[in-house]
Amino acid sequence: MKAIVVKEKAVYMGRLPYEGDLLEELTKFVVDKGIRGGQIQVIGAVKKTVVGFYDQEKRQYFTIKIDKPMEILSLIGNISIKDGSPFIHAHITLADENGKSWGGHLMAGTVVFAGEFIIRELEGDDLVRAYDEETGLTLWDMK
Ligand code: ZN
């Protein structure tokens, strides 16, 4: 296993805008603040959700659309660099009106009802994403 050492630089706590796109709002925030590395968590609720599931054999994401209001039980994610810009990789777990869980790899199209975020800005060497032959994913280049 390989890793880098980072230090906490700042912690942001804030609210997501009503009917904002969850992934796009978070991305806009980290790009505006110039955050190149970090950790994200969100709780709240959504009006609808779009997540992905990566098919390891076909090496592509399948999109799952969930068109109903749900609670965000947990969103965790990280910030690193992809194609020269801050990039968010986040996974989300949601609950429906029966308390049943849904989730996946967060994609654009998830509409916020209410959301509280905490973003930890971490400083150290940049973690840069590069294409990984073994998985077909764009992973942290740790060579
Ligand atoms: Zn993912």
PDB file of C-alpha atoms and ligand atoms in Angstrom:
ATOM      1  CA  MET A   1       0.000   0.000   0.000  1.00  0.00           C
ATOM      2  CA  LYS A   2       1.112   3.505  -0.759  1.00  0.00           C
ATOM      3  CA  ALA A   3       0.017   6.759   0.815  1.00  0.00           C
ATOM      4  CA  ILE A   4       0.919  10.385   1.230  1.00  0.00           C
ATOM      5  CA  VAL A   5       0.917  12.397   4.453  1.00  0.00           C
ATOM      6  CA  VAL A   6      -1.415  15.394   4.630  1.00  0.00           C
ATOM      7  CA  LYS A   7      -2.280  18.025   7.206  1.00  0.00           C
ATOM      8  CA  GLU A   8      -5.582  19.690   7.922  1.00  0.00           C
ATOM      9  CA  LYS A   9      -5.590  23.233   6.596  1.00  0.00           C
ATOM     10  CA  ALA A  10      -9.213  24.344   7.104  1.00  0.00           C
ATOM     11  CA  VAL A  11     -12.643  22.967   7.864  1.00  0.00           C
ATOM     12  CA  TYR A  12     -15.694  24.422   6.123  1.00  0.00           C
ATOM     13  CA  MET A  13     -19.222  23.853   7.395  1.00  0.00           C
ATOM     14  CA  GLY A  14     -22.112  25.003   5.269  1.00  0.00           C
ATOM     15  CA  ARG A  15     -25.498  24.503   3.692  1.00  0.00           C
ATOM     16  CA  LEU A  16     -26.298  23.367   0.202  1.00  0.00           C
ATOM     17  CA  PRO A  17     -28.808  25.431  -1.799  1.00  0.00           C
ATOM     18  CA  TYR A  18     -32.395  24.217  -2.221  1.00  0.00           C
ATOM     19  CA  GLU A  19     -32.789  22.410  -5.575  1.00  0.00           C
ATOM     20  CA  GLY A  20     -29.063  22.687  -6.292  1.00  0.00           C
ATOM     21  CA  ASP A  21     -27.317  19.764  -7.969  1.00  0.00           C
ATOM     22  CA  LEU A  22     -25.507  18.004  -5.119  1.00  0.00           C
ATOM     23  CA  LEU A  23     -22.324  17.048  -6.990  1.00  0.00           C
ATOM     24  CA  GLU A  24     -22.143  20.260  -9.012  1.00  0.00           C
ATOM     25  CA  GLU A  25     -22.614  22.517  -5.960  1.00  0.00           C
ATOM     26  CA  LEU A  26     -19.904  20.684  -4.022  1.00  0.00           C
ATOM     27  CA  THR A  27     -17.577  20.823  -7.032  1.00  0.00           C
ATOM     28  CA  LYS A  28     -18.225  24.547  -7.526  1.00  0.00           C
ATOM     29  CA  PHE A  29     -17.395  25.155  -3.858  1.00  0.00           C
ATOM     30  CA  VAL A  30     -14.068  23.289  -3.871  1.00  0.00           C
ATOM     31  CA  VAL A  31     -13.009  24.857  -7.186  1.00  0.00           C
ATOM     32  CA  ASP A  32     -13.915  28.371  -5.923  1.00  0.00           C
ATOM     33  CA  LYS A  33     -11.961  27.802  -2.685  1.00  0.00           C
ATOM     34  CA  GLY A  34      -9.007  26.260  -4.536  1.00  0.00           C
ATOM     35  CA  ILE A  35      -9.224  23.087  -2.447  1.00  0.00           C
ATOM     36  CA  ARG A  36      -6.877  20.521  -4.058  1.00  0.00           C
ATOM     37  CA  GLY A  37      -7.187  17.775  -1.473  1.00  0.00           C
ATOM     38  CA  GLY A  38      -9.680  16.939   1.196  1.00  0.00           C
ATOM     39  CA  GLN A  39     -12.574  15.067   2.643  1.00  0.00           C
ATOM     40  CA  ILE A  40     -16.313  15.683   2.301  1.00  0.00           C
ATOM     41  CA  GLN A  41     -19.324  14.632   4.298  1.00  0.00           C
ATOM     42  CA  VAL A  42     -22.968  15.569   3.827  1.00  0.00           C
ATOM     43  CA  ILE A  43     -26.245  14.758   5.551  1.00  0.00           C
ATOM     44  CA  GLY A  44     -29.655  16.050   4.517  1.00  0.00           C
ATOM     45  CA  ALA A  45     -32.332  15.131   2.014  1.00  0.00           C
ATOM     46  CA  VAL A  46     -32.774  14.968  -1.756  1.00  0.00           C
ATOM     47  CA  LYS A  47     -35.708  15.297  -4.141  1.00  0.00           C
ATOM     48  CA  LYS A  48     -34.231  12.776  -6.552  1.00  0.00           C
ATOM     49  CA  THR A  49     -30.990  10.906  -6.984  1.00  0.00           C
ATOM     50  CA  VAL A  50     -28.644   9.723  -9.702  1.00  0.00           C
ATOM     51  CA  VAL A  51     -25.934   7.267  -8.722  1.00  0.00           C
ATOM     52  CA  GLY A  52     -23.658   4.948 -10.615  1.00  0.00           C
ATOM     53  CA  PHE A  53     -22.635   1.346 -10.232  1.00  0.00           C
ATOM     54  CA  TYR A  54     -19.366   0.282 -11.849  1.00  0.00           C
ATOM     55  CA  ASP A  55     -19.632  -2.984 -13.737  1.00  0.00           C
ATOM     56  CA  GLN A  56     -16.199  -4.519 -13.193  1.00  0.00           C
ATOM     57  CA  GLU A  57     -16.470  -6.868 -16.191  1.00  0.00           C
ATOM     58  CA  LYS A  58     -17.833  -4.365 -18.690  1.00  0.00           C
ATOM     59  CA  ARG A  59     -15.669  -1.603 -17.193  1.00  0.00           C
ATOM     60  CA  GLN A  60     -18.362   1.010 -17.299  1.00  0.00           C
ATOM     61  CA  TYR A  61     -20.717   2.820 -14.964  1.00  0.00           C
ATOM     62  CA  PHE A  62     -24.395   2.004 -15.054  1.00  0.00           C
ATOM     63  CA  THR A  63     -26.675   4.830 -14.013  1.00  0.00           C
ATOM     64  CA  ILE A  64     -29.361   4.310 -11.386  1.00  0.00           C
ATOM     65  CA  LYS A  65     -32.073   6.986 -11.191  1.00  0.00           C
ATOM     66  CA  ILE A  66     -34.211   7.144  -8.072  1.00  0.00           C
ATOM     67  CA  ASP A  67     -37.039   9.590  -8.642  1.00  0.00           C
ATOM     68  CA  LYS A  68     -38.393  10.162  -5.130  1.00  0.00           C
ATOM     69  CA  PRO A  69     -37.538  12.137  -1.993  1.00  0.00           C
ATOM     70  CA  MET A  70     -35.061  10.467   0.328  1.00  0.00           C
ATOM     71  CA  GLU A  71     -32.892  11.165   3.335  1.00  0.00           C
ATOM     72  CA  ILE A  72     -29.142  11.388   2.869  1.00  0.00           C
ATOM     73  CA  LEU A  73     -27.947   9.030   5.580  1.00  0.00           C
ATOM     74  CA  SER A  74     -24.350   9.529   4.605  1.00  0.00           C
ATOM     75  CA  LEU A  75     -22.296  11.011   1.833  1.00  0.00           C
ATOM     76  CA  ILE A  76     -18.573  10.549   2.074  1.00  0.00           C
ATOM     77  CA  GLY A  77     -16.095  11.617  -0.505  1.00  0.00           C
ATOM     78  CA  ASN A  78     -12.659  12.883  -1.270  1.00  0.00           C
ATOM     79  CA  ILE A  79     -11.125  15.691  -3.263  1.00  0.00           C
ATOM     80  CA  SER A  80      -8.113  15.194  -5.475  1.00  0.00           C
ATOM     81  CA  ILE A  81      -6.877  16.395  -8.855  1.00  0.00           C
ATOM     82  CA  LYS A  82      -8.170  15.156 -12.198  1.00  0.00           C
ATOM     83  CA  ASP A  83      -7.258  16.767 -15.528  1.00  0.00           C
ATOM     84  CA  GLY A  84      -5.610  19.629 -13.616  1.00  0.00           C
ATOM     85  CA  SER A  85      -8.655  20.594 -11.547  1.00  0.00           C
ATOM     86  CA  PRO A  86     -10.126  19.674  -8.151  1.00  0.00           C
ATOM     87  CA  PHE A  87     -12.337  16.615  -8.543  1.00  0.00           C
ATOM     88  CA  ILE A  88     -14.815  15.062  -6.114  1.00  0.00           C
ATOM     89  CA  HIS A  89     -15.301  11.336  -5.779  1.00  0.00           C
ATOM     90  CA  ALA A  90     -18.266  10.676  -3.483  1.00  0.00           C
ATOM     91  CA  HIS A  91     -20.512   7.801  -2.497  1.00  0.00           C
ATOM     92  CA  ILE A  92     -23.965   8.303  -1.032  1.00  0.00           C
ATOM     93  CA  THR A  93     -26.301   6.212   1.095  1.00  0.00           C
ATOM     94  CA  LEU A  94     -29.966   7.232   1.197  1.00  0.00           C
ATOM     95  CA  ALA A  95     -33.114   6.015   2.917  1.00  0.00           C
ATOM     96  CA  ASP A  96     -36.655   6.002   1.537  1.00  0.00           C
ATOM     97  CA  GLU A  97     -39.975   6.422   3.375  1.00  0.00           C
ATOM     98  CA  ASN A  98     -39.750   2.838   4.632  1.00  0.00           C
ATOM     99  CA  GLY A  99     -36.225   3.221   5.951  1.00  0.00           C
ATOM    100  CA  LYS A 100     -34.851   1.101   3.132  1.00  0.00           C
ATOM    101  CA  SER A 101     -31.410   2.037   1.857  1.00  0.00           C
ATOM    102  CA  TRP A 102     -30.246   2.948  -1.596  1.00  0.00           C
ATOM    103  CA  GLY A 103     -26.890   4.167  -2.724  1.00  0.00           C
ATOM    104  CA  GLY A 104     -23.980   4.286  -5.083  1.00  0.00           C
ATOM    105  CA  HIS A 105     -21.382   6.458  -6.717  1.00  0.00           C
ATOM    106  CA  LEU A 106     -22.736  10.024  -6.702  1.00  0.00           C
ATOM    107  CA  MET A 107     -23.439  11.476 -10.139  1.00  0.00           C
ATOM    108  CA  ALA A 108     -24.739  14.774 -11.474  1.00  0.00           C
ATOM    109  CA  GLY A 109     -28.530  14.964 -11.426  1.00  0.00           C
ATOM    110  CA  THR A 110     -29.049  14.507  -7.695  1.00  0.00           C
ATOM    111  CA  VAL A 111     -31.285  17.378  -6.549  1.00  0.00           C
ATOM    112  CA  VAL A 112     -30.897  18.795  -3.034  1.00  0.00           C
ATOM    113  CA  PHE A 113     -33.872  19.348  -0.758  1.00  0.00           C
ATOM    114  CA  ALA A 114     -31.661  20.306   2.183  1.00  0.00           C
ATOM    115  CA  GLY A 115     -28.048  19.568   2.907  1.00  0.00           C
ATOM    116  CA  GLU A 116     -25.406  20.283   5.525  1.00  0.00           C
ATOM    117  CA  PHE A 117     -21.821  19.735   4.525  1.00  0.00           C
ATOM    118  CA  ILE A 118     -18.464  19.589   6.219  1.00  0.00           C
ATOM    119  CA  ILE A 119     -15.411  19.830   3.983  1.00  0.00           C
ATOM    120  CA  ARG A 120     -11.947  19.306   5.383  1.00  0.00           C
ATOM    121  CA  GLU A 121      -9.252  20.907   3.289  1.00  0.00           C
ATOM    122  CA  LEU A 122      -6.058  18.874   3.484  1.00  0.00           C
ATOM    123  CA  GLU A 123      -2.668  20.084   2.342  1.00  0.00           C
ATOM    124  CA  GLY A 124       0.293  18.083   1.137  1.00  0.00           C
ATOM    125  CA  ASP A 125       1.371  16.730  -2.225  1.00  0.00           C
ATOM    126  CA  ASP A 126      -1.415  16.672  -4.814  1.00  0.00           C
ATOM    127  CA  LEU A 127      -3.077  13.330  -5.393  1.00  0.00           C
ATOM    128  CA  VAL A 128      -3.567  13.169  -9.153  1.00  0.00           C
ATOM    129  CA  ARG A 129      -5.949  10.780 -10.920  1.00  0.00           C
ATOM    130  CA  ALA A 130      -4.704   8.745 -13.851  1.00  0.00           C
ATOM    131  CA  TYR A 131      -6.131   5.895 -15.910  1.00  0.00           C
ATOM    132  CA  ASP A 132      -5.571   2.517 -14.229  1.00  0.00           C
ATOM    133  CA  GLU A 133      -5.160  -0.441 -16.607  1.00  0.00           C
ATOM    134  CA  GLU A 134      -6.215  -3.113 -14.104  1.00  0.00           C
ATOM    135  CA  THR A 135      -9.580  -1.603 -13.244  1.00  0.00           C
ATOM    136  CA  GLY A 136     -10.376   0.743 -16.123  1.00  0.00           C
ATOM    137  CA  LEU A 137     -10.925   3.474 -13.521  1.00  0.00           C
ATOM    138  CA  THR A 138      -9.219   6.828 -13.032  1.00  0.00           C
ATOM    139  CA  LEU A 139      -7.432   6.230  -9.734  1.00  0.00           C
ATOM    140  CA  TRP A 140      -4.842   8.035  -7.648  1.00  0.00           C
ATOM    141  CA  ASP A 141      -1.463   7.745  -9.322  1.00  0.00           C
ATOM    142  CA  MET A 142       0.766   6.588  -6.457  1.00  0.00           C
ATOM    143  CA  LYS A 143       3.839   5.516  -8.454  1.00  0.00           C
TER     144      LYS A 143
HETATM  145 ZN    ZN B   1     -17.034   5.687  -6.815  1.00  0.00          ZN
END
